[in-house]
Coordinates of C-alpha atoms and ligand atoms in Angstrom, one line a residue:
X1 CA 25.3 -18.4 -15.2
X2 CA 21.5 -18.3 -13.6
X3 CA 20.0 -15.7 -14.3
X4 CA 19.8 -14.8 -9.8
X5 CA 23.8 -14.7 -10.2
X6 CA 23.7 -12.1 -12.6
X7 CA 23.7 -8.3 -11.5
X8 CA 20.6 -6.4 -12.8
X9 CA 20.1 -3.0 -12.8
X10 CA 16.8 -1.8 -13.0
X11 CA 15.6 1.3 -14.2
X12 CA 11.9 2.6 -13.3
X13 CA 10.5 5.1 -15.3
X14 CA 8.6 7.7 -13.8
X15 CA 8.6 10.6 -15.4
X16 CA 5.5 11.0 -16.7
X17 CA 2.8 14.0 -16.3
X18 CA 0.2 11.5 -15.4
X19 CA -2.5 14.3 -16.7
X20 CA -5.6 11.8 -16.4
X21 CA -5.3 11.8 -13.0
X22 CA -6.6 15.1 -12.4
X23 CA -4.6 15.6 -9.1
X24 CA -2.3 17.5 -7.4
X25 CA -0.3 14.6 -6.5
X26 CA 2.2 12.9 -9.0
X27 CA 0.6 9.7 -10.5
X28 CA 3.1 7.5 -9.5
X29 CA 2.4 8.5 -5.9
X30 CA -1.1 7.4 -5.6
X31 CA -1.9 4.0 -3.7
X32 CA -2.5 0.3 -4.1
X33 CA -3.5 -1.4 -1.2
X34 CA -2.2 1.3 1.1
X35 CA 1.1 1.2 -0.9
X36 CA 2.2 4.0 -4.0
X37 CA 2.7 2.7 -7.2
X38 CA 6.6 3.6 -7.0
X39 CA 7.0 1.8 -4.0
X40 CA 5.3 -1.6 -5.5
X41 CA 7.5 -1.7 -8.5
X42 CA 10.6 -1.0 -6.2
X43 CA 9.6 -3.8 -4.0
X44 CA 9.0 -6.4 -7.1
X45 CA 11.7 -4.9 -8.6
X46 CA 14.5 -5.7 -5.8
X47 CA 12.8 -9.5 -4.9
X48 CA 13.0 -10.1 -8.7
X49 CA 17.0 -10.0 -8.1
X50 CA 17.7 -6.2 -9.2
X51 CA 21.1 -5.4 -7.3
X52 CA 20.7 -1.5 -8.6
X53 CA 17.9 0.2 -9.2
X54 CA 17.3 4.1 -10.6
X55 CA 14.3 5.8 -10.8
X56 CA 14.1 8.6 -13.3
X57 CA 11.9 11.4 -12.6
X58 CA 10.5 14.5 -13.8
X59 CA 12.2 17.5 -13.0
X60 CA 11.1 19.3 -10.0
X61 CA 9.4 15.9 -8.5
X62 CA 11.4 15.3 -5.4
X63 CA 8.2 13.9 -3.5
X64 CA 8.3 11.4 -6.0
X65 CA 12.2 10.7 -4.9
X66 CA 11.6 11.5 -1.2
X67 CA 9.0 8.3 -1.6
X68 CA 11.5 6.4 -4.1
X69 CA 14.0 6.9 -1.1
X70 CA 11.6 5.5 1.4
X71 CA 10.9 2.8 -0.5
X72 CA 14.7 1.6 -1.2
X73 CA 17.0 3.4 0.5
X74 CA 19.7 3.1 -1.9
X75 CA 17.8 3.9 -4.7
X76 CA 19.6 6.3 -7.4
X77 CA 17.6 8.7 -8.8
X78 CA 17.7 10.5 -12.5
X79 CA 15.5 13.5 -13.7
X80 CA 14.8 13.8 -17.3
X81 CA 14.9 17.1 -18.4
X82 CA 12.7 16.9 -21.0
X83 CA 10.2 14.5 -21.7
X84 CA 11.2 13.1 -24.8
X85 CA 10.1 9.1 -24.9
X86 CA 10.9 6.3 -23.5
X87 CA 14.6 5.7 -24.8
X88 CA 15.1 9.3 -23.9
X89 CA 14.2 8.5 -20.1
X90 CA 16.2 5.1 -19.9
X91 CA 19.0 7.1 -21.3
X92 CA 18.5 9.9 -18.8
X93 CA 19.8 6.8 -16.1
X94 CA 23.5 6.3 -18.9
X95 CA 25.4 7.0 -15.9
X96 CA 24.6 3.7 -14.3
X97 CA 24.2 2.2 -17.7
X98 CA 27.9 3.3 -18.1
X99 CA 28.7 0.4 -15.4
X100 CA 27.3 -2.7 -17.7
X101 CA 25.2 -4.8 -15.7
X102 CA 24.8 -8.2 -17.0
X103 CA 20.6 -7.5 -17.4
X104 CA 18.9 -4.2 -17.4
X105 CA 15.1 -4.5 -16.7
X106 CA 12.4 -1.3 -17.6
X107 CA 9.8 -0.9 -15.3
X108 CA 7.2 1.6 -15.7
X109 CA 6.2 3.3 -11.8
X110 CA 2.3 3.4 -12.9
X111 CA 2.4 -0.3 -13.9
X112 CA 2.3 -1.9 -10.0
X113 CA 1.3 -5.5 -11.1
X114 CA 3.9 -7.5 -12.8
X115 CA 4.5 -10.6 -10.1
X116 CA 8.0 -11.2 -9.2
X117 CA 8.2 -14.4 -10.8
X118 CA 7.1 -12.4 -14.2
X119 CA 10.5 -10.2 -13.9
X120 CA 12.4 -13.0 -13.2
X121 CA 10.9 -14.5 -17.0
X122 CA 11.6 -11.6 -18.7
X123 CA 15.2 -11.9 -17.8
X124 CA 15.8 -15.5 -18.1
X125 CA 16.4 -14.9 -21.9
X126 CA 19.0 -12.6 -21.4
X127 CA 21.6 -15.7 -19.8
X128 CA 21.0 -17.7 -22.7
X129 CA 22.4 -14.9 -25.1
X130 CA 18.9 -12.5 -26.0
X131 CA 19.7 -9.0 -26.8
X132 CA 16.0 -7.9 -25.2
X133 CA 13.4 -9.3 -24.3
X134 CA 9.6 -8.1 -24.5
X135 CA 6.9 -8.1 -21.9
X136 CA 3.9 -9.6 -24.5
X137 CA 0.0 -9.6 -23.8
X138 CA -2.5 -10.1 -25.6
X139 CA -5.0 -7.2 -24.5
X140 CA -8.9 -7.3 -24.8
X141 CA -8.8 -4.3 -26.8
X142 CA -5.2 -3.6 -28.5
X143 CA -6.2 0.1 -29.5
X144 CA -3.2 2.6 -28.3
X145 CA -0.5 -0.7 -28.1
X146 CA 2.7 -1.1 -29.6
X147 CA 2.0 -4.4 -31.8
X148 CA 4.4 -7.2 -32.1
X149 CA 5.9 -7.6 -36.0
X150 CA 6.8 -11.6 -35.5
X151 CA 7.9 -14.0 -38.6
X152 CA 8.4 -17.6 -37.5
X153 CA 8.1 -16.9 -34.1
X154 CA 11.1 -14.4 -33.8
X155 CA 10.4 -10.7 -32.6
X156 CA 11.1 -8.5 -35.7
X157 CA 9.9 -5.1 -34.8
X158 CA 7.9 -3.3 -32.2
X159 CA 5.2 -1.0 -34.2
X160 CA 3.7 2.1 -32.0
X161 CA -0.2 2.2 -32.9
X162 CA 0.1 5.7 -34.4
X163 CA 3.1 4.2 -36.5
X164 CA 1.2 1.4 -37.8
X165 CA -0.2 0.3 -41.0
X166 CA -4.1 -1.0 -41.2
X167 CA -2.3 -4.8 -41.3
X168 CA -0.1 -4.0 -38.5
X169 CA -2.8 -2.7 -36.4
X170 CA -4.6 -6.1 -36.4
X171 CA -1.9 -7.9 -34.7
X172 CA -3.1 -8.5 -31.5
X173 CA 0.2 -9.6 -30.0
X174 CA 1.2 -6.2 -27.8
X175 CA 3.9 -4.5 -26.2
X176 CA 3.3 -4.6 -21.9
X177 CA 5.8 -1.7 -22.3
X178 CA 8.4 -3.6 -19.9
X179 CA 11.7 -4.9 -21.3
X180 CA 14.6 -6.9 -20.4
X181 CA 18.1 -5.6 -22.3
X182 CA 21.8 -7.4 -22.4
X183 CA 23.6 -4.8 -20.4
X184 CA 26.6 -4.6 -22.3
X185 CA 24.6 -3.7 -25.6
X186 CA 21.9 -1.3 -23.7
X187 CA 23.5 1.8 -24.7
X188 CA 24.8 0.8 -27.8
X189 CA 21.0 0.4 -28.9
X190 CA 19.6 3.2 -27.1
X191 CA 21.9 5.3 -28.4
X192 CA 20.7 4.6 -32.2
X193 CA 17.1 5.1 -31.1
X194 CA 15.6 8.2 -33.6
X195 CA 12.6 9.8 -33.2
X196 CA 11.5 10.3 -36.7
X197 CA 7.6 8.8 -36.3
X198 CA 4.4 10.1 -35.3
X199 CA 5.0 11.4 -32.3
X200 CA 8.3 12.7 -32.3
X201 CA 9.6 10.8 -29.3
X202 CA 12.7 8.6 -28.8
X203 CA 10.7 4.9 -28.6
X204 CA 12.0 2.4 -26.4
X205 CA 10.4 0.5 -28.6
X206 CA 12.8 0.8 -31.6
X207 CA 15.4 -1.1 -30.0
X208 CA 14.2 -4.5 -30.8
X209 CA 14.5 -3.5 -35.0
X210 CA 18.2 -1.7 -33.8
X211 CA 18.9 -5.0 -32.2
X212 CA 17.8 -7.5 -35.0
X213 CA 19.5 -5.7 -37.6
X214 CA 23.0 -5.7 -35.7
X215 CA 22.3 -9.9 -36.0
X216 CA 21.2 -10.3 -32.4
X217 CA 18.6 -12.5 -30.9
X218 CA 15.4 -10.5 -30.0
X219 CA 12.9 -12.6 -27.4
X220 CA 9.4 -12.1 -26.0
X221 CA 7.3 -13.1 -22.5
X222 CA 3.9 -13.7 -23.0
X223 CA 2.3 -12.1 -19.4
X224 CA -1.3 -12.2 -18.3
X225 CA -3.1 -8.4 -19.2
X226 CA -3.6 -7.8 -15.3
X227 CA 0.2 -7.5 -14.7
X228 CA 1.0 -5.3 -17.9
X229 CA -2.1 -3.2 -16.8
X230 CA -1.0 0.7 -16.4
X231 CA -2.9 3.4 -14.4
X232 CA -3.4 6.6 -16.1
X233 CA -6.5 7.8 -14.6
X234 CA -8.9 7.0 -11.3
X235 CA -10.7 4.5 -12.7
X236 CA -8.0 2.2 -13.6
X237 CA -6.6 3.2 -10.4
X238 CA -9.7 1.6 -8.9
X239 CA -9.3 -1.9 -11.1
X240 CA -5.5 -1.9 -9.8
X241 CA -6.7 -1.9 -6.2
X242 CA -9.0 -4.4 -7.4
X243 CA -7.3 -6.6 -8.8
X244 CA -4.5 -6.2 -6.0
X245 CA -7.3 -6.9 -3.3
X246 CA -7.6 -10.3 -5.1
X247 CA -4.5 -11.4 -4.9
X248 CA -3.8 -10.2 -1.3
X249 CA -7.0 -12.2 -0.2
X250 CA -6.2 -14.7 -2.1
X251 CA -2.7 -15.2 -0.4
X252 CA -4.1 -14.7 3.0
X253 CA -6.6 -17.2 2.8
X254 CA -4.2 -19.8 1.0
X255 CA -1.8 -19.0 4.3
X256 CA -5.1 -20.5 6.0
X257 CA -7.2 -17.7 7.1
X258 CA -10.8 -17.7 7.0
X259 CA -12.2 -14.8 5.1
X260 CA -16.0 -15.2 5.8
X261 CA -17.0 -12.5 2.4
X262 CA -13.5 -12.1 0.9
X263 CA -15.1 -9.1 -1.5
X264 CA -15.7 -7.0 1.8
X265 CA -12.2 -7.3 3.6
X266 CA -9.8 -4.7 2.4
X267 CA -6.1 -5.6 3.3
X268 CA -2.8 -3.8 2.8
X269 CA 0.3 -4.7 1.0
X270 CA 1.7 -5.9 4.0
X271 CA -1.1 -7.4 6.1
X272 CA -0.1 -10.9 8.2
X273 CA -2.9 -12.9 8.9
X274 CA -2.0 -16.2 10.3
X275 CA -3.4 -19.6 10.1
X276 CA -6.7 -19.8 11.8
X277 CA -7.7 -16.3 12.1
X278 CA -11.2 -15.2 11.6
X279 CA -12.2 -11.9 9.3
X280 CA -16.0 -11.3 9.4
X281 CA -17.2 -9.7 6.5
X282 CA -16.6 -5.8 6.0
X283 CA -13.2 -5.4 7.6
X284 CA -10.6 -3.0 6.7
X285 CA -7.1 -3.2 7.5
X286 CA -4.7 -0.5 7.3
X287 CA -1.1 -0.9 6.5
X288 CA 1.1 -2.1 9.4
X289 CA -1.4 -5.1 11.2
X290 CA -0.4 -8.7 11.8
X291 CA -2.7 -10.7 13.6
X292 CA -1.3 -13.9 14.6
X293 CA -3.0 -17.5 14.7
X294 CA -6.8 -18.0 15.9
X295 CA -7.3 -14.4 16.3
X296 CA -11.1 -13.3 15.3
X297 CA -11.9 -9.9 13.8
X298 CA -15.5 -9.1 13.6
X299 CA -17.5 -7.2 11.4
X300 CA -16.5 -2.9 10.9
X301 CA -13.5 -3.1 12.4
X302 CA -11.0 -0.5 10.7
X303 CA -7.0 -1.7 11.9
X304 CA -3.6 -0.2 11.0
X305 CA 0.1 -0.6 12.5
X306 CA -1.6 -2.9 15.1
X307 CA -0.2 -6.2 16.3
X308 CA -3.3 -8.7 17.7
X309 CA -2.2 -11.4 19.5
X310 CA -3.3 -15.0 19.4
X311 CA -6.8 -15.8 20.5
X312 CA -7.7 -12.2 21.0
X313 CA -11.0 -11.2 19.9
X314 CA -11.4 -7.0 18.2
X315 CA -14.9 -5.7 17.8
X316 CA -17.3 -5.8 15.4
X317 CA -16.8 -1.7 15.4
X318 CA -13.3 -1.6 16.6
X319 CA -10.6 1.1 15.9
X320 CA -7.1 0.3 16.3
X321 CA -4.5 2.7 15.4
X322 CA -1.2 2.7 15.0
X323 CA 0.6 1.3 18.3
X324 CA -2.1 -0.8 19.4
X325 CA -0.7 -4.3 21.0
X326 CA -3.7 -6.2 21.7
X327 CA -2.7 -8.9 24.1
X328 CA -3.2 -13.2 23.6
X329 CA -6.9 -13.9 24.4
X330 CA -7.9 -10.3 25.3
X331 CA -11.0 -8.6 24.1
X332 CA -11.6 -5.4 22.6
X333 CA -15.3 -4.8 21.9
X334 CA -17.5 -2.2 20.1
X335 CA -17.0 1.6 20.3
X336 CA -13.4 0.8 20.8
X337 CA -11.0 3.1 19.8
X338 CA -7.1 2.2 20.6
X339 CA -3.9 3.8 20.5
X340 CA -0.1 3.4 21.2
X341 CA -1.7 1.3 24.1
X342 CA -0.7 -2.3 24.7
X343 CA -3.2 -4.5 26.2
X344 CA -2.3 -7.5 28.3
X345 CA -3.0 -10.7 28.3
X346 CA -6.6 -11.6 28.8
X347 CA -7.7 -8.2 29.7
X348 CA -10.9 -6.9 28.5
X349 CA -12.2 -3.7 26.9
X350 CA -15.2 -4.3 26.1
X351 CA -17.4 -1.3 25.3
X352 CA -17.1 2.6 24.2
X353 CA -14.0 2.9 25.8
X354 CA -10.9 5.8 24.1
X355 CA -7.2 4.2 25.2
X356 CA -4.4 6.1 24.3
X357 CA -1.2 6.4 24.9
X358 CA -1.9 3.6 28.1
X359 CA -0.7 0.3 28.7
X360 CA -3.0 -2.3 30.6
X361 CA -1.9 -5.0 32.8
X362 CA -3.0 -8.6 31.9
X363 CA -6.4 -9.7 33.5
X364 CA -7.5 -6.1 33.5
X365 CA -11.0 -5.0 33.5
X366 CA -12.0 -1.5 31.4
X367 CA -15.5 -0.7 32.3
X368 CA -17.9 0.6 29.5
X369 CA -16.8 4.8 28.8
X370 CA -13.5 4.6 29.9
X371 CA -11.4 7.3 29.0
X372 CA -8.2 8.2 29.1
X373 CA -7.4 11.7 29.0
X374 CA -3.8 11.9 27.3
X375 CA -3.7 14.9 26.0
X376 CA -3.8 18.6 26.9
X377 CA -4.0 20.0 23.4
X378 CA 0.2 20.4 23.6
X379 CA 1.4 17.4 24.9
X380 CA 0.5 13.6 25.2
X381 CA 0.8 11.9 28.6
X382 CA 0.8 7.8 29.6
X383 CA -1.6 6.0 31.6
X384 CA 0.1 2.9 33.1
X385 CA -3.3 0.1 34.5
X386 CA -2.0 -2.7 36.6
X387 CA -2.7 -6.4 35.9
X388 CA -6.2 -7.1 37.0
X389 CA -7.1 -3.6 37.6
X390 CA -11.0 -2.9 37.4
X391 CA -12.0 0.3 36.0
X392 CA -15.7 1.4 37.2
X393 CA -18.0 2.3 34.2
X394 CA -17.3 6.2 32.6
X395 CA -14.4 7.1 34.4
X396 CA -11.9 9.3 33.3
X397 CA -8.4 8.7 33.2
X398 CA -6.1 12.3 33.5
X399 CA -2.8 10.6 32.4
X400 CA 0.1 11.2 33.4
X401 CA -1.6 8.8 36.0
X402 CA -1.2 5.5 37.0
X403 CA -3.7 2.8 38.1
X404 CA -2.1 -0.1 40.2
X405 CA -2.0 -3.9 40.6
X406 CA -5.5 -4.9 41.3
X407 CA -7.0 -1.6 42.1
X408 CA -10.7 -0.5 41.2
X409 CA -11.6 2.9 40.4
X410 CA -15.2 3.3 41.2
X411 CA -17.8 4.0 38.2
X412 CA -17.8 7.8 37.1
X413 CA -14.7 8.7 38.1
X414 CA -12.2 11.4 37.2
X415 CA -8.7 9.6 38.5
X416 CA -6.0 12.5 38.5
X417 CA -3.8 11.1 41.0
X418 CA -2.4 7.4 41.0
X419 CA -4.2 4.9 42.8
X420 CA -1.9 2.2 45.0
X421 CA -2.0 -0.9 44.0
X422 CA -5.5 -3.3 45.4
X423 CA -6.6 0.3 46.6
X424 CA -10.7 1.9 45.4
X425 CA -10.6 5.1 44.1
X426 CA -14.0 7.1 43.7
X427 CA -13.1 9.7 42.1
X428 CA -16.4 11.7 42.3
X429 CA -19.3 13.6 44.6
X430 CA -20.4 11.5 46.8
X431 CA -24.2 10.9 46.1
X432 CA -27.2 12.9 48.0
X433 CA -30.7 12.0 48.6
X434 CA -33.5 14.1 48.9
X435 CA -36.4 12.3 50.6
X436 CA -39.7 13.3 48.6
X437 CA -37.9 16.0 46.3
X438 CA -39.7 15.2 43.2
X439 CA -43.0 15.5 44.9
X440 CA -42.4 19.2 45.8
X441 CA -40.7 20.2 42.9
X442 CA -43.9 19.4 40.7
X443 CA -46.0 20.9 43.0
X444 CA -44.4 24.0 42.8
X445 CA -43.9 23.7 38.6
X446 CA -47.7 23.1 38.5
X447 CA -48.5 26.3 40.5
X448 CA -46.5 28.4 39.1
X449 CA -48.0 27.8 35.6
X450 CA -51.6 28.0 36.8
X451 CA -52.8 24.7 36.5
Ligands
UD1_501 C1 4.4 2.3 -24.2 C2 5.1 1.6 -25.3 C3 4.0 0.8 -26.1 C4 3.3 -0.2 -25.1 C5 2.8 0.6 -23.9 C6 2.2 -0.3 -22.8 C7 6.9 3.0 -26.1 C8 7.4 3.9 -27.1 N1 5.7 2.5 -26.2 O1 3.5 3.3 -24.8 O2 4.6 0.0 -27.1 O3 2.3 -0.9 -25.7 O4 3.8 1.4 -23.3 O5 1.5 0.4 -21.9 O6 7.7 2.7 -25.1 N2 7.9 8.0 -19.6 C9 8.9 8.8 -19.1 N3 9.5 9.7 -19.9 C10 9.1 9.9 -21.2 C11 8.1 9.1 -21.7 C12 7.5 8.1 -20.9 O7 9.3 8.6 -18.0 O8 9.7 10.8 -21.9 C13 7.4 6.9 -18.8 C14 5.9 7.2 -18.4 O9 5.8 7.9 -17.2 C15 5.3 5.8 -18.3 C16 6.2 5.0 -19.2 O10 7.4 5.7 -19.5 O11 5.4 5.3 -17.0 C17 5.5 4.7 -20.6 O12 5.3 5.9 -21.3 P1 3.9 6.2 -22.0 O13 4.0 7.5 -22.6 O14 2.8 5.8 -21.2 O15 4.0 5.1 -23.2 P2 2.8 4.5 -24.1 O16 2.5 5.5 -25.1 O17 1.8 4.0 -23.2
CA502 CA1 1.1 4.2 -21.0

């Protein structure tokens, strides 16, 4: 059997206190690349092949399974009572152990960079007859690591550091923390696991010596340090985003977009830039954004849940929010702030201009200060601007309202009735002229300070 045709249940554990982090907020909520830590793992996690996956939890965490939920919606969820180690939290999931999945794979929720294809190593052992199998690194500094006791190349042991001797401590071989188990055996060897060492826990660890000395095969996977890395505090949060803004632009750019200063681009876990698109430097893009071929973004533009159509040009010192369709080959320029607003084809927006809650016909023309006024402080309201509309220079757009088919609203406007289609609107005083105003005024200023 490959190892895809065999079921794998996956258990994520999550229950830690996640003290370092100094935050309200559990530590397994806080985000990579716009994404929480949970919700990585769950995502690796299920393209690795996992065909059940538990989360166990902390008691009293249910934003933690709230986002779990999110994440996979047929996720089952497990609190540990008590936070007794890392065989104690597997076991807290025996209910779904009970069911004897060909693989079980431990994932930890604050360790959001093991690769799919790393999973899928881990387990490959398991099909050729491995009891578990380790996740090995080999860390810059081993300090705080369970070490690796090998002989002849076989896993013997898994030694925490406060457990081992002076000798065992300079092993630099080390425990990633994630494991692969044969699912029929799991709970026999959890089940053994003591916790009579230093810290009085139930070790996950211990199941490797449990499994050798019932005479089964033990195995490790040597992984680079960046995927075993684990967030415990802010700054390793920040070398997680890091190293996860690496990879992204790395992807994006080997799916042939140009990233003109890849450091200064910030993308999401789910960003789609396709082939040909442009990112000048300093861009950020929120979660939700696909731009699609030949596309430019320029310089301190800020993006989330928008869609940019082909050829379309946004900024430098765009907005787009969420609901933003920018049209093929339209423009949206600086000062542009956009919102649940599709833009047609080839229209243009090209200056200072607040669109909300609007959508613009193709061809259209947005004058510089262009407002649309969709909201009354209770509810929002739609503006609907024809295909080649012109809209004069700081007008005002009182939505509900609608601008038709080639109409032009005159500069300065405030529009609060529709406007038929190829009508003008001037929505404003008309202007007066005072012949030789100026003259008198000063006159009279300059007398009546005595000069
Ligand atoms: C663990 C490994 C160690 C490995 C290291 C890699 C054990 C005993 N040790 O140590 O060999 O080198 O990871 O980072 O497994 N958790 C619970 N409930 C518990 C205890 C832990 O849910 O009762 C969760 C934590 O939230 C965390 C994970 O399990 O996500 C690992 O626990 P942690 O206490 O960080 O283990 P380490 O001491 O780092
Ligand atoms: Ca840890």
């Amino acid at each position: 059997m490959t190892s895809t045709a065999r079921s794998c249940l996956a258990i994520v554990l999550a229950a830690g206190e996640g003290t370092r982090m100094k935050s309200d907020k559990p530590k397994v909520l806080h985000q990579v690349a716009n994404r929480s830590m949970v919700g990585h793992v769950l995502a690796v996690l299920t393209e690795a092949g996992a065909t059940k996956t538990a989360v166990v939890i902390g008691p009293g965490r249910e934003d933690v399974e709230k986002e779990a939920r999110k994440s996979l919606p047929n996720v089952r969820i497990f609190v540990q009572r008590e936070r007794l180690g890392t065989a104690h939290a597997v076991l807290s999931a025996r209910e779904v152990l009970a069911e004897k999945p060909d693989d079980v794979i431990i994932a930890f929720g604050d360790t959001p960079l093991v690769r799919t294809e790393t999973f899928a190593k881990l387990r490959a052992p398991l099909a050729g007859g491995a009891a578990v199998v380790v996740m090995a690194f080999e860390p810059k500094d081993p300090s705080g690591y369970g070490r690796l006791i090998t002989a002849d190349g076989q896993l013997l042991a898994i030694r925490e550091h406060k457990d081992a001797t002076e000798t065992e401590r300079s092993i630099t071989l080390c425990n990633g923390g994630l494991m692969a188990i044969q699912g029929d055996l799991a709970m026999t060897l959890l089940d053994k696991v003591g916790n009579d060492n230093a810290k009085g826990e139930y070790y996950l660890t211990d199941i490797v010596e449990i499994a050798r000395e019932l005479g089964h095969r033990t195995a490790i996977a040597v992984v680079p340090e960046e995927e075993v890395h684990g967030v415990n505090d802010r700054a390793q949060l920040a070398d997680a985003e890091r190293m996860i803004q690496k990879r992204l632009r790395s992807a994006a750019m080997a799916a042939g977009a140009t990233l003109v200063a890849p450091e200064t681009v910030f993308l999401s876990y789910d960003t789609s830039l396709g082939q040909d698109v442009i990112v000048e430097p300093h861009v950020v893009f929120g979660p939700g954004v696909t731009v699609e071929p030949g596309a430019v973004i320029h310089s301190f533009s800020h993006l989330e849940g928008a869609r940019i159509a082909s050829g379309a040009g946004i900024g430098p010192f765009a907005r787009l929010r969420p609901g933003a369709a920018i049209g093929p080959k339209a423009k949206v320029g600086n000062f542009v702030e956009i919102k649940n607003t599709d833009l047609g084809a080839g229209a243009k927006v090209s200056h200072l201009t607040y669109l909300g809650d609007a959508s613009v016909g193709a061809e259209a023309n947005i004058g510089a200060g262009t407002i649309t006024c969709n909201y009354d402080g209770y509810n929002k309201y739609r503006t609907e601007i024809g295909e080649g509309a012109f809209v004069g220079s700081n007008s005002s757009l009182v939505a509900p309202v609608i601008i038709g088919d080639g109409a032009f609203v005159g500069s300065g406007s405030v529009i609060t009735e529709s406007v038929p289609a190829d009508a003008l609107a001037l929505g404003r005083g008309r202007q007066v002229v005072k012949e030789g105003w100026a003259v008198e005024f000063r006159a009279k200023a300059k007398a009546a300070k005595g000069k």
